[in-house]
């Protein structure tokens, strides 16, 4: 099952930014996203014809603090390991600063941040038949990434985010894990696939995770205070049956998590 075949997936993500020009240029230059539309107040970026990131300009917005609830990182899933190898080669040649890299067993991931501190993961999945299952869960690890092996996988230079690139998952900072599990597993009906110390992972359709929540920097954080930079809106796309089930529990297609992060539910074709 491909990520897009899951009953629920990540659609697009909206960020409020102070400097839309600098942030838009970063996502185009570093991640190779294409500018699909823009008017100076907003910019829509994607891969192929698929929108992934919407930037909303607010020069006066307060800069979100690192210990507040909100975005931990947006994870861009590349279609093939060769793509990640090509990206890593580009990053090495241009001396792009990265924040970390890990082999998670189910995936290989590299981490960085945009100019306003929004976390980014760029990753590729390993074949699903290699994932270690634990009931409804998926065993994930955090081991060092084999950079040499990944670089050898590259067959061509990086030419930008290839068609088929999606937001594979979004990782959130929250104030408390029990409330996050009650909302994302209980109210939205996602499967709790894994727990780390201070973090829980949620998925649909057997994926390792579409959403995650942690308190590593944000333990005890209260509701978000707007206007601020950072995550403005998260779109979840679901098939008709899943969309109807979530709407029945939430009473709406637009709602917020316990910390005020706005979520919009849209229907995709079954």
PDB file of C-alpha atoms in Angstrom, residues 3-179:
ATOM      1  CA  UNK A   3       1.149   6.291   1.414  1.00  0.00           C
ATOM      2  CA  UNK A   4      -1.566   7.831  -0.779  1.00  0.00           C
ATOM      3  CA  UNK A   5      -3.610   4.614  -0.515  1.00  0.00           C
ATOM      4  CA  UNK A   6      -4.125   5.029   3.225  1.00  0.00           C
ATOM      5  CA  UNK A   7      -7.655   6.014   4.292  1.00  0.00           C
ATOM      6  CA  UNK A   8      -6.178   9.230   5.708  1.00  0.00           C
ATOM      7  CA  UNK A   9      -3.102  11.190   4.658  1.00  0.00           C
ATOM      8  CA  UNK A  10      -1.513  14.608   5.019  1.00  0.00           C
ATOM      9  CA  UNK A  11      -2.660  17.109   2.420  1.00  0.00           C
ATOM     10  CA  UNK A  12      -1.015  20.502   2.629  1.00  0.00           C
ATOM     11  CA  UNK A  13       0.374  22.493   5.521  1.00  0.00           C
ATOM     12  CA  UNK A  14       0.140  26.274   6.001  1.00  0.00           C
ATOM     13  CA  UNK A  15       2.806  28.334   7.758  1.00  0.00           C
ATOM     14  CA  UNK A  16       2.594  31.922   8.951  1.00  0.00           C
ATOM     15  CA  UNK A  17       5.909  33.623   8.216  1.00  0.00           C
ATOM     16  CA  UNK A  18       7.416  37.061   8.768  1.00  0.00           C
ATOM     17  CA  UNK A  19       9.505  37.128   5.576  1.00  0.00           C
ATOM     18  CA  UNK A  20       7.617  35.309   2.839  1.00  0.00           C
ATOM     19  CA  UNK A  21      10.254  36.051   0.220  1.00  0.00           C
ATOM     20  CA  UNK A  22      13.107  34.481   2.179  1.00  0.00           C
ATOM     21  CA  UNK A  23      11.110  31.456   3.302  1.00  0.00           C
ATOM     22  CA  UNK A  24       9.659  30.813  -0.157  1.00  0.00           C
ATOM     23  CA  UNK A  25      13.105  31.045  -1.718  1.00  0.00           C
ATOM     24  CA  UNK A  26      14.433  28.552   0.852  1.00  0.00           C
ATOM     25  CA  UNK A  27      11.815  25.896   0.086  1.00  0.00           C
ATOM     26  CA  UNK A  28      12.436  26.319  -3.632  1.00  0.00           C
ATOM     27  CA  UNK A  29      16.240  26.317  -3.405  1.00  0.00           C
ATOM     28  CA  UNK A  30      16.823  23.752  -0.662  1.00  0.00           C
ATOM     29  CA  UNK A  31      13.898  21.354  -1.077  1.00  0.00           C
ATOM     30  CA  UNK A  32      13.352  21.962  -4.760  1.00  0.00           C
ATOM     31  CA  UNK A  33       9.652  22.756  -4.421  1.00  0.00           C
ATOM     32  CA  UNK A  34       7.979  24.627  -7.258  1.00  0.00           C
ATOM     33  CA  UNK A  35       6.156  27.920  -6.818  1.00  0.00           C
ATOM     34  CA  UNK A  36       2.626  27.055  -7.943  1.00  0.00           C
ATOM     35  CA  UNK A  37       1.127  30.467  -7.208  1.00  0.00           C
ATOM     36  CA  UNK A  38       1.897  33.598  -5.218  1.00  0.00           C
ATOM     37  CA  UNK A  39       0.886  37.216  -4.799  1.00  0.00           C
ATOM     38  CA  UNK A  40       3.248  38.556  -2.155  1.00  0.00           C
ATOM     39  CA  UNK A  41       0.765  37.814   0.629  1.00  0.00           C
ATOM     40  CA  UNK A  42       0.673  34.060   0.079  1.00  0.00           C
ATOM     41  CA  UNK A  43       2.811  31.522  -1.745  1.00  0.00           C
ATOM     42  CA  UNK A  44       1.772  27.990  -2.666  1.00  0.00           C
ATOM     43  CA  UNK A  45       4.620  25.523  -3.155  1.00  0.00           C
ATOM     44  CA  UNK A  46       4.499  21.933  -4.291  1.00  0.00           C
ATOM     45  CA  UNK A  47       5.917  19.064  -6.307  1.00  0.00           C
ATOM     46  CA  UNK A  48       4.465  18.388  -9.719  1.00  0.00           C
ATOM     47  CA  UNK A  49       0.922  19.694  -9.481  1.00  0.00           C
ATOM     48  CA  UNK A  50       0.455  18.696  -5.839  1.00  0.00           C
ATOM     49  CA  UNK A  51       0.374  21.613  -3.346  1.00  0.00           C
ATOM     50  CA  UNK A  52       2.377  20.873  -0.211  1.00  0.00           C
ATOM     51  CA  UNK A  53       3.167  24.113   1.633  1.00  0.00           C
ATOM     52  CA  UNK A  54       1.199  27.343   1.777  1.00  0.00           C
ATOM     53  CA  UNK A  55       3.072  30.354   3.161  1.00  0.00           C
ATOM     54  CA  UNK A  56       1.030  33.198   4.662  1.00  0.00           C
ATOM     55  CA  UNK A  57       2.817  36.509   5.156  1.00  0.00           C
ATOM     56  CA  UNK A  58       2.414  38.380   8.438  1.00  0.00           C
ATOM     57  CA  UNK A  59       5.443  40.609   9.049  1.00  0.00           C
ATOM     58  CA  UNK A  60       4.007  41.702  12.423  1.00  0.00           C
ATOM     59  CA  UNK A  61       3.359  38.194  13.786  1.00  0.00           C
ATOM     60  CA  UNK A  62       5.160  37.274  16.980  1.00  0.00           C
ATOM     61  CA  UNK A  63       7.963  34.761  16.416  1.00  0.00           C
ATOM     62  CA  UNK A  64       6.876  31.467  17.953  1.00  0.00           C
ATOM     63  CA  UNK A  65       9.036  30.248  20.823  1.00  0.00           C
ATOM     64  CA  UNK A  66      10.739  26.831  20.749  1.00  0.00           C
ATOM     65  CA  UNK A  67       8.885  25.591  23.839  1.00  0.00           C
ATOM     66  CA  UNK A  68       5.392  26.402  22.578  1.00  0.00           C
ATOM     67  CA  UNK A  69       2.931  23.928  21.126  1.00  0.00           C
ATOM     68  CA  UNK A  70       2.828  23.786  17.352  1.00  0.00           C
ATOM     69  CA  UNK A  71       5.107  22.365  14.691  1.00  0.00           C
ATOM     70  CA  UNK A  72       8.067  20.123  15.474  1.00  0.00           C
ATOM     71  CA  UNK A  73       8.740  19.294  11.831  1.00  0.00           C
ATOM     72  CA  UNK A  74       7.162  18.780   8.440  1.00  0.00           C
ATOM     73  CA  UNK A  75       8.383  15.560   6.854  1.00  0.00           C
ATOM     74  CA  UNK A  76       8.748  15.495   3.062  1.00  0.00           C
ATOM     75  CA  UNK A  77       8.671  11.953   1.722  1.00  0.00           C
ATOM     76  CA  UNK A  78      10.639  11.415  -1.483  1.00  0.00           C
ATOM     77  CA  UNK A  79       9.507   8.638  -3.847  1.00  0.00           C
ATOM     78  CA  UNK A  80      12.789   6.717  -3.955  1.00  0.00           C
ATOM     79  CA  UNK A  81      16.000   6.226  -1.980  1.00  0.00           C
ATOM     80  CA  UNK A  82      17.920   7.415  -5.039  1.00  0.00           C
ATOM     81  CA  UNK A  83      16.186  10.786  -4.664  1.00  0.00           C
ATOM     82  CA  UNK A  84      17.325  11.146  -1.061  1.00  0.00           C
ATOM     83  CA  UNK A  85      20.843  10.174  -2.087  1.00  0.00           C
ATOM     84  CA  UNK A  86      20.819  12.882  -4.757  1.00  0.00           C
ATOM     85  CA  UNK A  87      19.513  15.438  -2.259  1.00  0.00           C
ATOM     86  CA  UNK A  88      22.224  14.489   0.236  1.00  0.00           C
ATOM     87  CA  UNK A  89      24.868  14.874  -2.456  1.00  0.00           C
ATOM     88  CA  UNK A  90      23.564  18.380  -3.236  1.00  0.00           C
ATOM     89  CA  UNK A  91      23.457  19.271   0.461  1.00  0.00           C
ATOM     90  CA  UNK A  92      27.039  18.089   0.915  1.00  0.00           C
ATOM     91  CA  UNK A  93      28.330  19.982  -2.118  1.00  0.00           C
ATOM     92  CA  UNK A  94      26.610  23.221  -1.085  1.00  0.00           C
ATOM     93  CA  UNK A  95      27.538  22.807   2.604  1.00  0.00           C
ATOM     94  CA  UNK A  96      23.910  23.022   3.604  1.00  0.00           C
ATOM     95  CA  UNK A  97      23.636  23.023   7.408  1.00  0.00           C
ATOM     96  CA  UNK A  98      21.615  20.081   8.695  1.00  0.00           C
ATOM     97  CA  UNK A  99      20.453  19.471  12.253  1.00  0.00           C
ATOM     98  CA  UNK A 100      20.711  15.696  12.270  1.00  0.00           C
ATOM     99  CA  UNK A 101      20.191  12.422  10.451  1.00  0.00           C
ATOM    100  CA  UNK A 102      18.828   9.045  11.526  1.00  0.00           C
ATOM    101  CA  UNK A 103      18.066   5.548  10.368  1.00  0.00           C
ATOM    102  CA  UNK A 104      14.637   4.760  11.830  1.00  0.00           C
ATOM    103  CA  UNK A 105      14.455   1.213  10.514  1.00  0.00           C
ATOM    104  CA  UNK A 106      11.294   1.986   8.575  1.00  0.00           C
ATOM    105  CA  UNK A 107      12.888   5.045   6.951  1.00  0.00           C
ATOM    106  CA  UNK A 108      16.052   7.077   6.448  1.00  0.00           C
ATOM    107  CA  UNK A 109      15.782  10.739   7.413  1.00  0.00           C
ATOM    108  CA  UNK A 110      17.727  13.992   7.409  1.00  0.00           C
ATOM    109  CA  UNK A 111      16.694  17.009   9.504  1.00  0.00           C
ATOM    110  CA  UNK A 112      17.083  20.760   9.065  1.00  0.00           C
ATOM    111  CA  UNK A 113      15.177  24.012   9.676  1.00  0.00           C
ATOM    112  CA  UNK A 114      13.863  26.798   7.483  1.00  0.00           C
ATOM    113  CA  UNK A 115      14.966  30.439   8.005  1.00  0.00           C
ATOM    114  CA  UNK A 116      12.269  31.038  10.653  1.00  0.00           C
ATOM    115  CA  UNK A 117      12.992  27.916  12.671  1.00  0.00           C
ATOM    116  CA  UNK A 118      10.289  25.595  11.300  1.00  0.00           C
ATOM    117  CA  UNK A 119      11.606  22.049  11.484  1.00  0.00           C
ATOM    118  CA  UNK A 120      11.936  19.958   8.335  1.00  0.00           C
ATOM    119  CA  UNK A 121      12.557  16.283   7.729  1.00  0.00           C
ATOM    120  CA  UNK A 122      13.378  14.943   4.276  1.00  0.00           C
ATOM    121  CA  UNK A 123      13.144  11.177   4.101  1.00  0.00           C
ATOM    122  CA  UNK A 124      12.484   8.015   2.180  1.00  0.00           C
ATOM    123  CA  UNK A 125      10.742   4.855   3.347  1.00  0.00           C
ATOM    124  CA  UNK A 126      12.177   1.384   3.336  1.00  0.00           C
ATOM    125  CA  UNK A 127       9.981  -1.330   1.750  1.00  0.00           C
ATOM    126  CA  UNK A 128       7.010  -2.114   3.964  1.00  0.00           C
ATOM    127  CA  UNK A 129       7.755  -5.820   4.021  1.00  0.00           C
ATOM    128  CA  UNK A 130      10.977  -4.970   5.892  1.00  0.00           C
ATOM    129  CA  UNK A 131       9.185  -3.107   8.696  1.00  0.00           C
ATOM    130  CA  UNK A 132       8.990  -4.922  12.021  1.00  0.00           C
ATOM    131  CA  UNK A 133       5.377  -5.039  13.183  1.00  0.00           C
ATOM    132  CA  UNK A 134       4.207  -5.254  16.799  1.00  0.00           C
ATOM    133  CA  UNK A 135       0.454  -5.891  16.659  1.00  0.00           C
ATOM    134  CA  UNK A 136      -1.076  -2.682  15.307  1.00  0.00           C
ATOM    135  CA  UNK A 137       2.201  -0.920  15.892  1.00  0.00           C
ATOM    136  CA  UNK A 138       5.436  -0.482  13.972  1.00  0.00           C
ATOM    137  CA  UNK A 139       8.853  -0.808  15.608  1.00  0.00           C
ATOM    138  CA  UNK A 140      10.988   2.258  14.917  1.00  0.00           C
ATOM    139  CA  UNK A 141      14.577   2.866  15.959  1.00  0.00           C
ATOM    140  CA  UNK A 142      16.953   5.824  15.988  1.00  0.00           C
ATOM    141  CA  UNK A 143      20.341   4.695  14.684  1.00  0.00           C
ATOM    142  CA  UNK A 144      23.065   6.613  12.833  1.00  0.00           C
ATOM    143  CA  UNK A 145      22.375   7.142   9.146  1.00  0.00           C
ATOM    144  CA  UNK A 146      24.749   5.441   6.707  1.00  0.00           C
ATOM    145  CA  UNK A 147      25.699   8.501   4.638  1.00  0.00           C
ATOM    146  CA  UNK A 148      28.084   6.601   2.363  1.00  0.00           C
ATOM    147  CA  UNK A 149      25.452   4.038   1.401  1.00  0.00           C
ATOM    148  CA  UNK A 150      22.912   6.771   0.753  1.00  0.00           C
ATOM    149  CA  UNK A 151      25.315   8.752  -1.419  1.00  0.00           C
ATOM    150  CA  UNK A 152      26.065   5.624  -3.457  1.00  0.00           C
ATOM    151  CA  UNK A 153      22.332   5.265  -4.132  1.00  0.00           C
ATOM    152  CA  UNK A 154      22.254   8.526  -6.107  1.00  0.00           C
ATOM    153  CA  UNK A 155      22.128   7.864  -9.842  1.00  0.00           C
ATOM    154  CA  UNK A 156      21.721  11.450 -11.067  1.00  0.00           C
ATOM    155  CA  UNK A 157      22.168  14.979  -9.710  1.00  0.00           C
ATOM    156  CA  UNK A 158      19.392  16.521  -7.633  1.00  0.00           C
ATOM    157  CA  UNK A 159      16.977  18.348  -9.941  1.00  0.00           C
ATOM    158  CA  UNK A 160      14.398  19.416  -7.387  1.00  0.00           C
ATOM    159  CA  UNK A 161      11.605  17.603  -5.591  1.00  0.00           C
ATOM    160  CA  UNK A 162      10.411  14.904  -8.002  1.00  0.00           C
ATOM    161  CA  UNK A 163       6.781  14.347  -8.864  1.00  0.00           C
ATOM    162  CA  UNK A 164       5.355  12.012  -6.248  1.00  0.00           C
ATOM    163  CA  UNK A 165       6.928  13.907  -3.348  1.00  0.00           C
ATOM    164  CA  UNK A 166       4.362  14.264  -0.551  1.00  0.00           C
ATOM    165  CA  UNK A 167       4.199  15.336   3.075  1.00  0.00           C
ATOM    166  CA  UNK A 168       4.535  11.887   4.558  1.00  0.00           C
ATOM    167  CA  UNK A 169       3.932  12.966   8.123  1.00  0.00           C
ATOM    168  CA  UNK A 170       3.750  15.970  10.414  1.00  0.00           C
ATOM    169  CA  UNK A 171       5.287  15.948  13.877  1.00  0.00           C
ATOM    170  CA  UNK A 172       3.763  18.281  16.460  1.00  0.00           C
ATOM    171  CA  UNK A 173       4.824  19.736  19.769  1.00  0.00           C
ATOM    172  CA  UNK A 174       2.097  19.403  22.397  1.00  0.00           C
ATOM    173  CA  UNK A 175       1.687  20.075  26.092  1.00  0.00           C
ATOM    174  CA  UNK A 176       0.826  16.559  27.284  1.00  0.00           C
ATOM    175  CA  UNK A 177       0.816  13.089  25.739  1.00  0.00           C
ATOM    176  CA  UNK A 178      -2.416  11.696  27.283  1.00  0.00           C
ATOM    177  CA  UNK A 179      -4.433  14.576  25.835  1.00  0.00           C
TER     178      UNK A 179
END
